[in-house]
Short mmCIF file of C-alpha atoms in Angstrom, two decimals:
data_model
loop_
_atom_site.label_atom_id
_atom_site.label_comp_id
_atom_site.label_asym_id
_atom_site.label_seq_id
_atom_site.Cartn_x
_atom_site.Cartn_y
_atom_site.Cartn_z
CA MET A 1 64.29 28.58 33.29
CA HIS A 2 63.52 25.67 30.87
CA VAL A 3 63.02 26.85 27.24
CA LEU A 4 61.51 24.39 24.61
CA ILE A 5 62.32 25.39 20.92
CA LEU A 6 60.34 23.74 18.29
CA GLY A 7 63.05 23.89 15.64
CA GLY A 8 64.52 22.53 12.43
CA THR A 9 65.03 25.90 10.93
CA THR A 10 68.12 28.19 10.51
CA GLU A 11 66.55 30.75 12.78
CA ALA A 12 65.80 27.95 15.61
CA ARG A 13 69.42 26.83 15.40
CA ARG A 14 70.80 30.49 15.94
CA LEU A 15 68.39 30.81 18.75
CA ALA A 16 69.46 27.83 20.39
CA ALA A 17 73.04 28.58 20.12
CA GLU A 18 72.46 32.02 21.66
CA LEU A 19 70.25 30.80 24.65
CA ALA A 20 72.49 27.74 25.36
CA ALA A 21 75.40 30.03 26.07
CA ASP A 22 73.30 31.43 29.13
CA PRO A 23 74.00 29.22 32.07
CA ALA A 24 70.74 30.41 33.56
CA LEU A 25 68.69 28.73 30.77
CA ARG A 26 68.03 24.94 30.11
CA VAL A 27 67.48 24.81 26.43
CA THR A 28 65.92 21.83 24.68
CA SER A 29 65.19 21.77 20.82
CA SER A 30 62.67 19.52 19.38
CA LEU A 31 63.17 18.21 15.82
CA ALA A 32 60.44 16.55 13.68
CA GLY A 33 62.80 13.85 12.68
CA ARG A 34 61.78 14.14 8.90
CA VAL A 35 65.42 14.67 7.70
CA ALA A 36 67.75 11.74 8.02
CA GLU A 37 70.91 13.72 8.96
CA PRO A 38 69.54 17.01 10.48
CA ARG A 39 71.88 19.64 11.61
CA LEU A 40 71.79 19.54 15.34
CA PRO A 41 71.53 22.65 17.44
CA ALA A 42 73.27 23.57 20.59
CA GLY A 43 71.73 22.35 23.98
CA GLU A 44 69.45 19.31 24.55
CA VAL A 45 68.00 17.93 21.45
CA ARG A 46 64.94 15.48 21.10
CA ILE A 47 63.83 14.02 17.84
CA GLY A 48 60.42 12.84 17.01
CA GLY A 49 56.78 13.97 17.51
CA PHE A 50 54.93 14.38 20.75
CA GLY A 51 51.76 12.57 19.89
CA GLY A 52 49.60 15.64 19.17
CA PRO A 53 48.65 18.63 21.54
CA SER A 54 47.96 16.47 24.38
CA GLY A 55 51.32 14.76 24.18
CA LEU A 56 53.00 18.02 23.91
CA ALA A 57 51.03 19.32 26.82
CA ASP A 58 52.19 16.22 28.93
CA TRP A 59 55.83 16.79 27.86
CA LEU A 60 55.68 20.60 28.99
CA ARG A 61 54.37 19.40 32.42
CA GLU A 62 56.73 16.66 32.83
CA GLN A 63 59.84 18.67 31.76
CA HIS A 64 58.68 21.82 33.58
CA VAL A 65 58.93 23.92 30.62
CA ASP A 66 58.68 27.69 31.27
CA ALA A 67 58.51 29.03 27.82
CA LEU A 68 57.70 27.46 24.18
CA ILE A 69 59.15 29.00 21.13
CA ASP A 70 57.75 27.74 17.98
CA ALA A 71 60.56 28.22 15.38
CA THR A 72 59.39 25.74 12.91
CA HIS A 73 59.11 25.99 9.16
CA PRO A 74 56.34 28.60 8.15
CA PHE A 75 54.45 25.62 6.60
CA ALA A 76 54.71 23.37 9.58
CA GLY A 77 50.95 24.32 10.32
CA THR A 78 50.05 21.20 12.35
CA ILE A 79 52.99 21.70 14.69
CA SER A 80 52.14 25.37 15.21
CA ARG A 81 48.47 24.33 15.89
CA ASN A 82 49.50 21.58 18.39
CA ALA A 83 51.83 24.10 20.08
CA ALA A 84 49.17 26.84 20.54
CA GLU A 85 46.59 24.17 22.09
CA ALA A 86 49.33 22.52 24.33
CA ALA A 87 50.54 26.05 25.48
CA ALA A 88 47.01 27.21 26.32
CA GLU A 89 46.29 24.09 28.26
CA VAL A 90 49.36 24.04 30.40
CA HIS A 91 49.45 27.96 30.67
CA VAL A 92 53.06 28.12 29.26
CA PRO A 93 53.89 31.25 27.41
CA LEU A 94 54.24 30.77 23.67
CA LEU A 95 55.96 32.75 21.01
CA ALA A 96 56.18 32.08 17.31
CA LEU A 97 59.39 32.85 15.54
CA ARG A 98 58.59 33.48 11.81
CA ARG A 99 61.02 35.02 9.19
CA PRO A 100 59.05 37.54 7.00
CA SER A 101 57.39 36.37 3.73
CA TRP A 102 59.08 37.20 0.47
CA VAL A 103 57.92 40.29 -1.28
CA PRO A 104 57.83 40.61 -5.02
CA VAL A 105 59.88 43.40 -6.85
CA ASP A 106 59.80 44.79 -10.29
CA GLY A 107 60.29 42.04 -12.86
CA ASP A 108 58.88 39.25 -10.85
CA ARG A 109 56.25 37.15 -12.60
CA TRP A 110 54.63 35.59 -9.44
CA HIS A 111 51.57 33.56 -9.48
CA PRO A 112 50.32 33.05 -5.83
CA VAL A 113 48.44 29.96 -5.00
CA GLY A 114 46.70 28.69 -1.88
CA SER A 115 47.93 24.99 -1.90
CA LEU A 116 50.27 22.58 -3.76
CA GLU A 117 47.13 21.29 -5.66
CA GLU A 118 46.43 24.91 -6.85
CA ALA A 119 50.08 25.12 -8.09
CA ALA A 120 49.71 21.80 -10.06
CA ALA A 121 46.59 23.17 -11.68
CA ALA A 122 48.41 26.23 -12.74
CA LEU A 123 51.28 24.67 -14.33
CA PRO A 124 50.15 23.50 -17.68
CA ALA A 125 49.34 27.16 -18.79
CA LEU A 126 52.80 28.39 -17.66
CA GLY A 127 55.41 26.00 -18.69
CA ARG A 128 56.59 22.48 -19.60
CA ARG A 129 59.84 21.96 -17.40
CA VAL A 130 59.23 22.64 -13.81
CA PHE A 131 61.75 23.35 -10.92
CA LEU A 132 59.89 22.08 -7.94
CA THR A 133 61.34 23.17 -4.71
CA THR A 134 58.40 22.51 -2.29
CA GLY A 135 60.16 19.46 -0.50
CA ARG A 136 60.03 15.75 -0.88
CA GLN A 137 56.66 15.17 0.87
CA GLY A 138 54.49 17.29 -1.68
CA LEU A 139 55.21 15.61 -4.90
CA ALA A 140 52.07 13.60 -4.95
CA ALA A 141 50.13 16.77 -5.66
CA PHE A 142 51.77 16.88 -9.06
CA THR A 143 51.05 13.36 -10.24
CA GLY A 144 48.93 13.24 -13.36
CA LEU A 145 50.93 15.88 -14.99
CA ASP A 146 52.56 13.23 -17.34
CA ASP A 147 53.36 15.78 -20.14
CA LEU A 148 55.49 18.00 -18.02
CA PHE A 149 59.13 17.40 -16.74
CA PHE A 150 59.81 17.99 -12.98
CA LEU A 151 63.16 18.69 -11.39
CA ALA A 152 62.43 18.03 -7.69
CA ARG A 153 65.22 19.36 -5.17
CA SER A 154 65.09 18.01 -1.63
CA VAL A 155 67.37 17.24 1.23
CA ASP A 156 66.47 13.66 1.32
CA ALA A 157 65.17 11.38 -1.69
CA PRO A 158 61.57 11.65 -2.00
CA GLU A 159 59.28 8.55 -2.15
CA PRO A 160 56.45 7.79 -4.60
CA PRO A 161 53.91 8.81 -5.77
CA MET A 162 55.62 11.50 -7.92
CA PRO A 163 55.09 12.75 -11.46
CA ALA A 164 56.05 10.25 -14.19
CA GLN A 165 58.90 12.51 -15.58
CA THR A 166 60.75 13.35 -12.49
CA ALA A 167 64.50 14.00 -11.97
CA VAL A 168 65.67 14.35 -8.36
CA LEU A 169 68.22 16.97 -7.35
CA LEU A 170 69.60 16.20 -3.74
CA ASP A 171 70.82 19.37 -2.09
CA ARG A 172 70.57 21.46 0.97
CA GLY A 173 70.76 25.33 1.17
CA PRO A 174 71.83 27.90 1.56
CA PHE A 175 71.95 28.27 -2.19
CA THR A 176 73.89 30.81 -4.24
CA LEU A 177 72.64 32.99 -7.03
CA ASP A 178 75.26 31.59 -9.47
CA GLY A 179 74.28 28.11 -8.65
CA GLU A 180 70.58 28.80 -9.04
CA ARG A 181 71.16 30.33 -12.53
CA ALA A 182 73.05 27.25 -13.48
CA VAL A 183 70.31 24.94 -12.31
CA LEU A 184 67.80 26.87 -14.38
CA ARG A 185 69.74 27.09 -17.47
CA GLU A 186 71.19 23.47 -17.36
CA HIS A 187 67.75 21.93 -17.12
CA ARG A 188 65.93 24.38 -19.22
CA ILE A 189 63.43 25.42 -16.54
CA ASP A 190 60.61 27.55 -17.85
CA VAL A 191 58.40 27.63 -14.53
CA LEU A 192 59.44 27.61 -10.87
CA VAL A 193 57.36 26.32 -8.01
CA THR A 194 57.99 27.19 -4.42
CA LYS A 195 56.50 27.68 -1.05
CA ASP A 196 56.64 31.28 0.57
CA SER A 197 59.36 30.14 3.18
CA GLY A 198 60.95 33.55 3.44
CA GLY A 199 64.54 34.06 4.56
CA ALA A 200 67.78 34.43 2.64
CA ALA A 201 68.88 30.74 2.27
CA THR A 202 66.55 29.92 -0.59
CA ALA A 203 65.86 33.34 -2.05
CA PRO A 204 68.46 33.30 -4.79
CA LYS A 205 66.27 31.05 -6.87
CA LEU A 206 63.73 34.05 -7.05
CA THR A 207 66.36 36.32 -8.30
CA ALA A 208 67.45 33.87 -10.89
CA ALA A 209 63.93 33.23 -12.02
CA ARG A 210 63.43 37.01 -12.40
CA GLU A 211 66.50 37.67 -14.28
CA LEU A 212 65.59 34.79 -16.75
CA GLY A 213 62.15 35.85 -17.18
CA VAL A 214 60.91 32.50 -15.47
CA PRO A 215 57.31 32.59 -13.89
CA VAL A 216 57.15 31.48 -10.20
CA VAL A 217 54.13 29.69 -8.82
CA ILE A 218 54.38 30.51 -5.13
CA VAL A 219 52.37 28.85 -2.48
CA ARG A 220 51.10 31.24 0.27
CA ARG A 221 52.02 30.21 3.88
CA PRO A 222 49.25 29.20 6.31
CA ALA A 223 48.16 31.49 8.98
CA LEU A 224 49.40 30.95 12.48
CA PRO A 225 46.85 30.06 15.18
CA PRO A 226 44.93 33.32 16.45
CA GLY A 227 46.37 35.09 19.33
CA VAL A 228 49.97 33.70 19.15
CA ARG A 229 52.69 36.47 19.56
CA THR A 230 54.96 36.50 16.63
CA VAL A 231 58.55 37.98 16.31
CA ALA A 232 60.57 38.13 12.85
CA ASP A 233 63.95 37.43 14.13
CA VAL A 234 66.26 35.79 16.71
CA ALA A 235 66.85 39.21 18.42
CA GLY A 236 63.17 39.46 18.90
CA ALA A 237 62.93 36.13 20.62
CA VAL A 238 65.73 36.78 23.03
CA ASP A 239 64.25 39.92 23.95
CA TRP A 240 60.82 38.31 24.65
CA LEU A 241 62.46 35.75 26.65
CA ALA A 242 64.37 38.31 28.64
CA ARG A 243 61.25 40.26 29.35
CA LEU A 244 59.48 36.98 30.39
CA GLY A 245 62.19 36.19 32.93
CA ALA A 246 62.33 39.72 34.31
#
């Protein structure tokens, strides 16, 4: 059985490692190529896009893929839509592996928004020194907020356009609670902006913000295409695949 994993996440790497240990499976992980030095998963790896849903459908046919698992980032909406269209065209079973959303607890000061643009609009009323943890490709939404200071954290250096007062912090998770506390204090952060990525690797910033009374502007994740079956963890994906091959 040939399994294609649309990856790039921690869960995708864990899934690839587990499946690649099974000699009955051929496992290929596809990475978008947006990170200069990605952490490569076990099994075969391809890097780069497919050329939209039709290109992905062609690849599924040519490589005789038996199952497609979308384990991309919860905000990789275009890839997920392409996967749904391609799987339907080629009649390949599709599963989405999505870590659960974060859930606020007592003491959190969350301000949910629907987009980065809405996040930018909310900032002037909330703070002046912003910890921006939405990735290097979304900084353009915050240009024009020249009176605010932004600390932008990303794996690779972002490219313009970006806000006038921007300091870049290059780092890769998982992050620790002590480390996140130190970042907020050292840079005198009074508002945090993040996407609802879920998972434990980047959650400590939410705890640190709660402890320090820092408000959090949190961008809601996009919905998956209708009809796509979803599991919340690697064990669920392995079980789905086992049932598929039974």
